[in-house]
Structures are given as C-alpha cells and as structure tokens.
C-alpha cells in the first residue's frame, strides 16, 4: 500500500477511507470502539492524563506512542498554570473533530482545501462551580466556533462544514450530552 | 505571598481559594470567563490547536505559556496517528476537571489526599459518524469514570468525589450539553 497506489486529496487517503466504510458495511462489529484516558493527580488542581490504548476493529490497539497531557488552573483560579484548564481541552476537541471531519468529507466529495483555521470561544460564569449561585450552570453557557476555509467554491466549503457538523462525534457529545457513570474505590 | 503565609493542603492554597470566593461574592463580574482555542488544519485528519489567551476577572489574560496540541486519527481510522483522536481529549478533560475539583474540595474540607487516579472509558459506535446508520448517534453512547482515592476516611473521600461531580464544568458540559454556534468564512 503506497501513496502511488492510493491517490490522496487534502492529505486524505480516499481509497482507504472508502475501503474502511465498505469493510464496516460487511461487519458492523468493526465499528464498535472504546477510547480511554487515565489520569493521575499531581498536586492541587494539577493533574496529568495518559492516552495510549483503545479498543476498535474487534481488537485491543494502541496509538503509535503514549502521550501525556497536563491540566491545571491558572493563578487567577488558584492553580499553578502547569497546563490549560480542563474546559479548554473541550474546545480543542470540538475544533479538532469538526476539522478532521470536514477534511475527510471534502476529500470524499472531491473538494480541495488550501486552508482551514478555526477559533472556538466558550463562555462560562464561575458563579456555578464556585457554588455561589444555584441558577448558574457549572459548564459553558454557550460555545461559538468560527471557521475560515479557503480552497474550492465557497458554497462547497460551507457545505462540507455543515456535513461535518452533522457527523461530528464531539459536536454531538457537546451539544446533546452523554450519560456518565462514576465509580469510586476509596478503599 | 509565600507558602509560609498561605498554608496549603493537598497542594491547594486554601487561603487564596477562600479569598477568591469572597472577592467574587463582592463583584460577580469577576466570575465571567471566556476560554478559547484556535485550530489549524495540517493535512488529512491531522490538525493542531493552540491554547493561550482567555478572558476572566474583568480583563484579557494569558496562560504563562502558549501550548499546542495535535489531534489526528489512528491508522485504523484512516489517519496518520499524529495525536490522539478528538474524542479522547474529551475523556482527558472530564478526568482532569473532576480531579481538579475534588482536590480543591478536599482541601476546603480539611480532607487529606495521598493518591488520586482515574480511568475514563468512552464507548462509541462508528456506524454513526460513518453515515452507515441513522439510529446510531455520532458521539459516545456512554462514558465510565473509575476513581481510586487514598488518604483520609473512605467516606470523606467518596463525598469529595460526589461534590466535585456536582460542581464540575466538564461533567456538566458532557452530561447536559451546550448550545454550539458555528460560523463559516468561506470567502
């Protein structure tokens, strides 16, 4: 399998993409994935997650390397700023998911991209998490994503963003919510 | 302001924490924050976010350094594995937020922590995002967080996790959802 045999558009190996979709059509078990992160508290609001293994395509798999990500609060929120806040990683995840998706969709539709940038802004009122108001929610009140795309016809570019929104995992999680179960071993 | 002047528990400067809460009680404008990420498409499903500036405490602020985070799909999902998937960053954000919160809450309650680790697992069926089923959602179907805590009395440890869940920004976002607006400049 080489680049020569699988022409790509926007850096997407469209032949492999369509082959994957065909494989999943033939056996839907392939599509069942479980992603994972493990986190260790360091001190105060500083903690660190490791992302490496996952389950998918009917087997345990790993990313090609284990990666760690620090999170913390900035000084203004009584932390030491050893990493972004947890809520900022949500914004990264949302931008990344929409961007990955639109690159795939553009390639599948034969739409060329030359530039894709985005900014994501999340508004949050800390009266919620500080326990100072029962009427203010803990999380973001609203999130705005602003995309700039360059490449083929603007209408086609807008259409791939819209299709990415319709098929984005993180957009779905962030807009619709997911049930979360928490277990505690405090032995 | 030194460590000597502000005794800390679990690495949390509790005096600063209570002072912050008092300051916010006096002027609720201080609590209005906006967090941000900016993302640039690299190639295919590979893209990169930068997290640096934010608004809070009535002023524009920055983290002490600008940090970048790559996201990509693994080979099995037709990417080059230059970073975790976007959905894995959501799991990191969730673990990090619950952990930051429980460390603060434990310190405020005078509960000592010696160890906090967690694993987060998110189950997702890719029939949704691949467009192969209209009945399967795009995002996670369920997420499970498993905490291990050591320190003071187990009942107190369980109680700080429960209080963190009640006041976690990311837990709220992930379980309840947030309105997301998307704007596109395809000029």
XYZ file of C-alpha atoms in Angstrom:
374
model
C 0.000 0.000 0.000
C 1.725 3.179 -1.162
C 0.807 6.741 -1.880
C 1.174 5.984 -5.573
C -1.460 3.269 -5.417
C -3.792 5.399 -3.246
C -4.011 8.939 -4.548
C -4.942 11.348 -1.793
C -6.788 14.652 -1.704
C -6.283 17.133 1.158
C -3.936 14.535 2.639
C -6.819 12.060 2.942
C -6.305 8.561 1.519
C -9.763 8.410 -0.037
C -9.335 4.830 -1.287
C -8.574 3.668 2.252
C -11.482 5.747 3.551
C -13.968 4.122 1.179
C -12.441 0.661 1.805
C -12.949 1.179 5.544
C -16.584 2.133 5.027
C -17.099 -0.968 2.859
C -15.434 -3.181 5.474
C -17.726 -1.822 8.186
C -20.784 -2.374 5.990
C -19.720 -6.036 5.781
C -19.260 -6.430 9.542
C -20.679 -3.779 11.833
C -18.739 -5.178 14.827
C -15.691 -3.433 13.337
C -17.312 -0.089 14.175
C -17.517 -0.642 17.932
C -14.752 1.383 19.618
C -13.820 2.245 23.166
C -11.491 5.176 23.783
C -9.706 5.719 27.080
C -7.681 8.150 29.147
C -6.036 7.559 32.516
C -5.389 10.449 34.855
C -3.129 10.941 37.865
C -3.432 13.770 40.351
C -0.130 15.639 40.809
C -0.869 18.409 43.347
C -3.615 20.962 43.862
C -5.502 21.457 40.596
C -2.605 19.992 38.574
C -3.125 16.542 37.096
C -1.961 14.587 34.071
C -3.682 12.240 31.640
C -2.135 9.500 29.543
C -3.719 8.453 26.247
C -2.448 5.286 24.613
C -4.619 2.173 24.293
C -8.075 1.783 22.782
C -10.366 -0.950 21.520
C -11.574 -0.991 17.938
C -11.940 -3.128 14.819
C -12.515 -6.113 17.129
C -9.145 -5.890 18.897
C -7.132 -4.054 21.520
C -4.971 -1.434 19.832
C -2.559 1.320 20.812
C -1.614 4.655 19.347
C 1.901 4.629 17.932
C 3.061 6.409 21.074
C 1.774 7.020 24.584
C 1.093 10.723 25.108
C 0.570 12.718 28.289
C -1.361 15.951 28.808
C -1.190 18.203 31.850
C -4.169 20.199 33.064
C -4.235 22.832 35.780
C -5.873 26.091 36.746
C -4.180 29.434 36.062
C -3.097 31.599 39.005
C -6.304 33.650 38.806
C -8.173 30.406 39.544
C -5.824 29.401 42.351
C -3.666 26.981 40.364
C -0.067 26.997 39.147
C -0.846 27.079 35.404
C 1.008 23.856 34.620
C -1.370 23.256 31.720
C -4.601 24.513 30.198
C -7.803 24.192 32.165
C -9.939 21.089 31.570
C -12.641 23.181 29.872
C -10.140 24.461 27.284
C -9.408 20.885 26.201
C -13.110 20.551 25.381
C -12.757 23.471 22.937
C -9.693 21.853 21.350
C -11.591 18.569 20.993
C -14.523 20.315 19.320
C -12.356 22.228 16.821
C -10.282 19.135 16.072
C -13.289 16.881 15.476
C -15.038 19.303 13.143
C -11.787 19.911 11.248
C -10.869 16.232 10.871
C -14.359 15.516 9.661
C -14.536 18.281 7.111
C -11.166 17.297 5.644
C -12.452 13.740 5.134
C -15.762 14.919 3.733
C -14.110 17.392 1.368
C -11.798 14.648 0.075
C -14.688 12.245 -0.412
C -16.566 14.918 -2.384
C -13.536 15.923 -4.440
C -13.393 19.378 -2.841
C -9.905 20.874 -2.494
C -8.895 22.684 0.688
C -5.948 25.050 0.915
C -6.551 26.491 4.394
C -8.753 25.659 7.359
C -8.472 27.564 10.620
C -10.933 27.994 13.444
C -11.305 29.695 16.773
C -13.547 28.350 19.495
C -14.835 30.509 22.332
C -16.647 29.176 25.366
C -18.442 31.487 27.790
C -18.638 30.353 31.389
C -19.808 32.045 34.575
C -17.862 30.675 37.530
C -20.645 31.510 39.984
C -21.779 27.961 39.210
C -18.670 25.957 40.029
C -17.807 28.230 42.948
C -21.150 27.301 44.483
C -22.255 30.953 44.637
C -25.414 30.583 42.576
C -27.852 27.745 42.083
C -29.184 29.388 38.936
C -25.894 29.489 37.044
C -24.837 26.224 35.425
C -21.379 24.791 36.060
C -20.384 24.400 32.422
C -20.200 26.630 29.385
C -23.304 28.664 28.716
C -22.557 28.828 25.009
C -19.770 27.963 22.600
C -19.020 29.690 19.294
C -16.879 28.151 16.553
C -15.626 30.468 13.793
C -14.186 28.732 10.732
C -12.139 30.229 7.935
C -11.828 27.990 4.880
C -10.077 28.556 1.580
C -9.965 26.253 -1.431
C -12.675 25.459 -3.958
C -16.046 27.157 -4.420
C -17.203 28.840 -1.160
C -20.609 27.127 -1.325
C -18.906 23.715 -1.419
C -16.689 24.723 1.501
C -19.686 25.783 3.562
C -21.410 22.502 2.702
C -18.518 20.360 3.968
C -18.545 22.227 7.288
C -22.270 21.622 7.585
C -21.882 17.923 6.812
C -19.028 17.668 9.326
C -21.281 19.203 11.974
C -23.912 16.575 11.194
C -21.406 13.737 11.658
C -19.087 15.024 14.368
C -18.692 12.869 17.459
C -17.535 15.728 19.699
C -20.193 18.139 18.396
C -22.788 15.501 19.300
C -21.296 14.955 22.766
C -21.016 18.680 23.479
C -24.449 19.660 22.198
C -26.501 16.644 23.254
C -24.714 15.229 26.281
C -23.769 11.672 27.212
C -24.585 9.580 30.297
C -21.531 9.454 32.596
C -21.177 6.860 35.361
C -18.658 7.473 38.151
C -17.298 4.653 40.294
C -15.122 5.277 43.339
C -12.634 2.936 45.018
C -11.838 4.717 48.272
C -10.592 1.558 49.971
C 2.637 35.981 49.301
C 4.560 32.832 50.191
C 3.832 29.239 51.076
C 4.573 30.088 54.690
C 1.910 32.768 54.765
C -0.635 30.545 52.968
C -0.600 27.041 54.352
C -1.728 24.556 51.745
C -3.398 21.172 51.901
C -3.144 18.727 49.002
C -1.150 21.430 47.216
C -4.170 23.752 47.307
C -3.642 27.274 48.658
C -6.866 27.262 50.660
C -6.439 30.858 51.868
C -6.243 32.044 48.255
C -9.196 29.821 47.349
C -11.426 31.318 50.046
C -10.173 34.838 49.229
C -11.140 34.296 45.579
C -14.624 33.163 46.565
C -15.004 36.212 48.803
C -13.822 38.513 46.006
C -16.373 37.031 43.609
C -19.142 37.429 46.189
C -18.258 41.127 46.277
C -18.320 41.545 42.484
C -19.907 38.827 40.382
C -18.435 40.308 37.161
C -15.130 38.732 38.232
C -16.688 35.299 37.614
C -17.407 35.825 33.903
C -14.789 33.956 31.881
C -14.284 33.136 28.216
C -11.907 30.319 27.307
C -10.560 29.862 23.781
C -8.712 27.528 21.464
C -7.564 28.199 17.914
C -7.073 25.333 15.489
C -5.208 24.957 12.204
C -5.686 22.108 9.770
C -2.395 20.414 8.864
C -3.312 17.596 6.442
C -5.956 14.907 6.305
C -7.364 14.302 9.782
C -4.312 15.937 11.399
C -4.801 19.363 12.952
C -3.348 21.386 15.792
C -4.865 23.644 18.448
C -3.199 26.458 20.333
C -4.384 27.443 23.816
C -3.070 30.668 25.259
C -5.345 33.668 25.891
C -8.583 33.888 27.850
C -10.814 36.498 29.414
C -11.552 36.484 33.111
C -11.618 38.608 36.264
C -12.641 41.554 34.053
C -9.528 41.512 31.867
C -7.774 39.774 28.989
C -5.290 37.269 30.363
C -2.876 34.638 29.066
C -1.574 31.364 30.371
C 2.092 31.583 31.311
C 2.909 29.855 28.026
C 1.200 29.165 24.730
C 0.645 25.431 24.289
C -0.183 23.388 21.190
C -1.997 20.075 20.936
C -2.109 17.819 17.887
C -5.118 15.672 17.068
C -5.395 13.019 14.375
C -6.985 9.669 13.622
C -5.042 6.428 14.081
C -4.236 4.324 11.013
C -7.280 2.095 11.619
C -9.401 5.232 11.145
C -7.507 6.347 8.052
C -5.228 8.887 9.736
C -1.513 9.071 10.473
C -1.768 8.956 14.284
C 0.000 12.264 14.821
C -2.013 12.758 18.006
C -4.931 11.346 19.957
C -8.386 11.496 18.429
C -10.582 14.484 19.317
C -12.911 12.261 21.350
C -10.026 11.125 23.574
C -9.352 14.737 24.560
C -12.929 14.888 25.875
C -12.109 11.999 28.244
C -8.942 13.775 29.402
C -10.941 16.952 30.018
C -13.532 15.073 32.066
C -10.966 13.275 34.255
C -8.960 16.475 34.723
C -11.972 18.574 35.736
C -13.286 16.073 38.269
C -9.785 15.632 39.708
C -9.006 19.368 39.968
C -12.351 19.899 41.638
C -12.042 17.128 44.177
C -8.559 18.303 45.193
C -9.947 21.788 45.879
C -12.976 20.444 47.713
C -10.888 18.079 49.827
C -8.570 20.932 50.809
C -11.505 23.180 51.689
C -12.953 20.420 53.875
C -9.624 19.580 55.518
C -9.515 16.136 53.899
C -6.035 14.824 53.075
C -5.354 13.059 49.785
C -2.350 10.848 49.153
C -3.326 9.351 45.793
C -5.955 10.054 43.140
C -6.017 8.172 39.862
C -8.799 7.590 37.382
C -9.515 5.868 34.128
C -12.168 7.100 31.733
C -13.705 4.862 29.081
C -15.989 6.086 26.321
C -17.957 3.667 24.142
C -18.683 4.770 20.606
C -20.176 3.009 17.609
C -18.708 4.471 14.427
C -21.753 3.487 12.359
C -22.956 6.981 13.291
C -20.086 9.120 12.086
C -19.518 6.903 9.055
C -23.074 7.650 7.994
C -23.996 3.951 7.946
C -26.871 4.167 10.416
C -29.370 6.879 11.232
C -30.178 5.157 14.523
C -26.666 5.242 15.960
C -25.592 8.564 17.443
C -22.317 10.180 16.379
C -20.854 10.627 19.845
C -20.165 8.419 22.827
C -23.048 6.221 23.891
C -21.796 6.136 27.471
C -18.761 7.145 29.482
C -17.487 5.470 32.649
C -15.086 7.131 35.094
C -13.367 4.884 37.658
C -11.625 6.700 40.510
C -9.147 5.322 43.014
C -8.543 7.579 46.008
C -6.347 7.126 49.039
C -5.948 9.436 52.015
C -8.336 10.103 54.886
C -11.507 8.235 55.795
C -13.030 6.499 52.718
C -16.456 8.023 53.331
C -14.947 11.506 53.202
C -13.081 10.622 50.018
C -16.278 9.401 48.369
C -18.033 12.582 49.467
C -15.453 14.863 47.831
C -15.830 12.990 44.534
C -19.591 13.393 44.730
C -19.284 17.119 45.463
C -16.818 17.511 42.583
C -19.306 15.841 40.241
C -21.953 18.332 41.378
C -19.668 21.300 40.610
C -17.660 20.113 37.603
C -17.798 22.283 34.491
C -16.801 19.495 32.108
C -19.136 16.950 33.742
C -21.963 19.442 33.208
C -20.971 20.059 29.574
C -20.594 16.345 28.812
C -23.771 15.194 30.542
C -26.101 18.101 29.781
C -24.808 19.575 26.533
C -24.188 23.185 25.494
C -25.514 25.226 22.557
C -22.811 25.494 19.873
C -22.959 28.102 17.102
C -20.799 27.609 14.009
C -19.885 30.491 11.694
C -18.105 29.957 8.385
C -15.984 32.429 6.421
C -15.536 30.676 3.065
C -14.809 33.908 1.228
